[in-house]
Amino acid sequence: MSYQYSVISIQYSVFSIQLSVISYQLSVFSYQLSVISIQLSVFRSQEIGWSLRARCGGI
């Protein structure tokens, strides 16, 4: 009985480790998404600035 219990606890610990790895990968992915969205917003603001400069005759 104790052998089965140890096997179950080992499987549970492996499962929890996999879950923590998955959550870590998800947090890295969300961080990359936020960086990409920041870069896109910066690019859009630069694009708006360029179009405004072009409209105002280029400063």
XYZ file of C-alpha atoms in Angstrom, residues 7-55:
49
model
C 4.006 6.135 -6.869
C 0.887 8.308 -6.708
C 2.766 11.065 -4.885
C 5.581 10.940 -7.451
C 3.059 11.213 -10.297
C 1.373 14.115 -8.516
C 4.679 15.943 -8.054
C 5.570 15.415 -11.731
C 2.136 16.733 -12.701
C 2.541 19.820 -10.491
C 5.985 20.450 -11.997
C 4.504 20.251 -15.501
C 1.744 22.652 -14.456
C 4.275 25.133 -13.101
C 6.307 24.889 -16.321
C 3.152 25.500 -18.377
C 2.218 28.511 -16.245
C 5.781 29.853 -16.609
C 5.591 29.462 -20.395
C 2.216 31.223 -20.384
C 3.629 34.130 -18.382
C 6.590 34.407 -20.780
C 4.178 34.351 -23.718
C 1.997 37.088 -22.177
C 5.150 39.145 -21.505
C 6.187 38.773 -25.163
C 2.675 39.789 -26.235
C 2.819 42.915 -24.070
C 6.245 43.819 -25.496
C 4.896 43.355 -29.036
C 1.854 45.522 -28.269
C 4.117 48.236 -26.797
C 6.300 48.146 -29.915
C 3.198 48.366 -32.120
C 1.841 51.351 -30.192
C 5.222 53.108 -30.420
C 5.327 52.405 -34.155
C 1.783 53.743 -34.587
C 2.620 56.940 -32.694
C 5.733 57.417 -34.850
C 3.618 56.820 -37.961
C 1.104 59.435 -36.809
C 3.956 61.860 -36.143
C 5.402 61.271 -39.611
C 2.034 61.831 -41.307
C 1.517 65.025 -39.298
C 4.971 66.252 -40.275
C 4.303 65.440 -43.913
C 1.012 67.348 -43.733
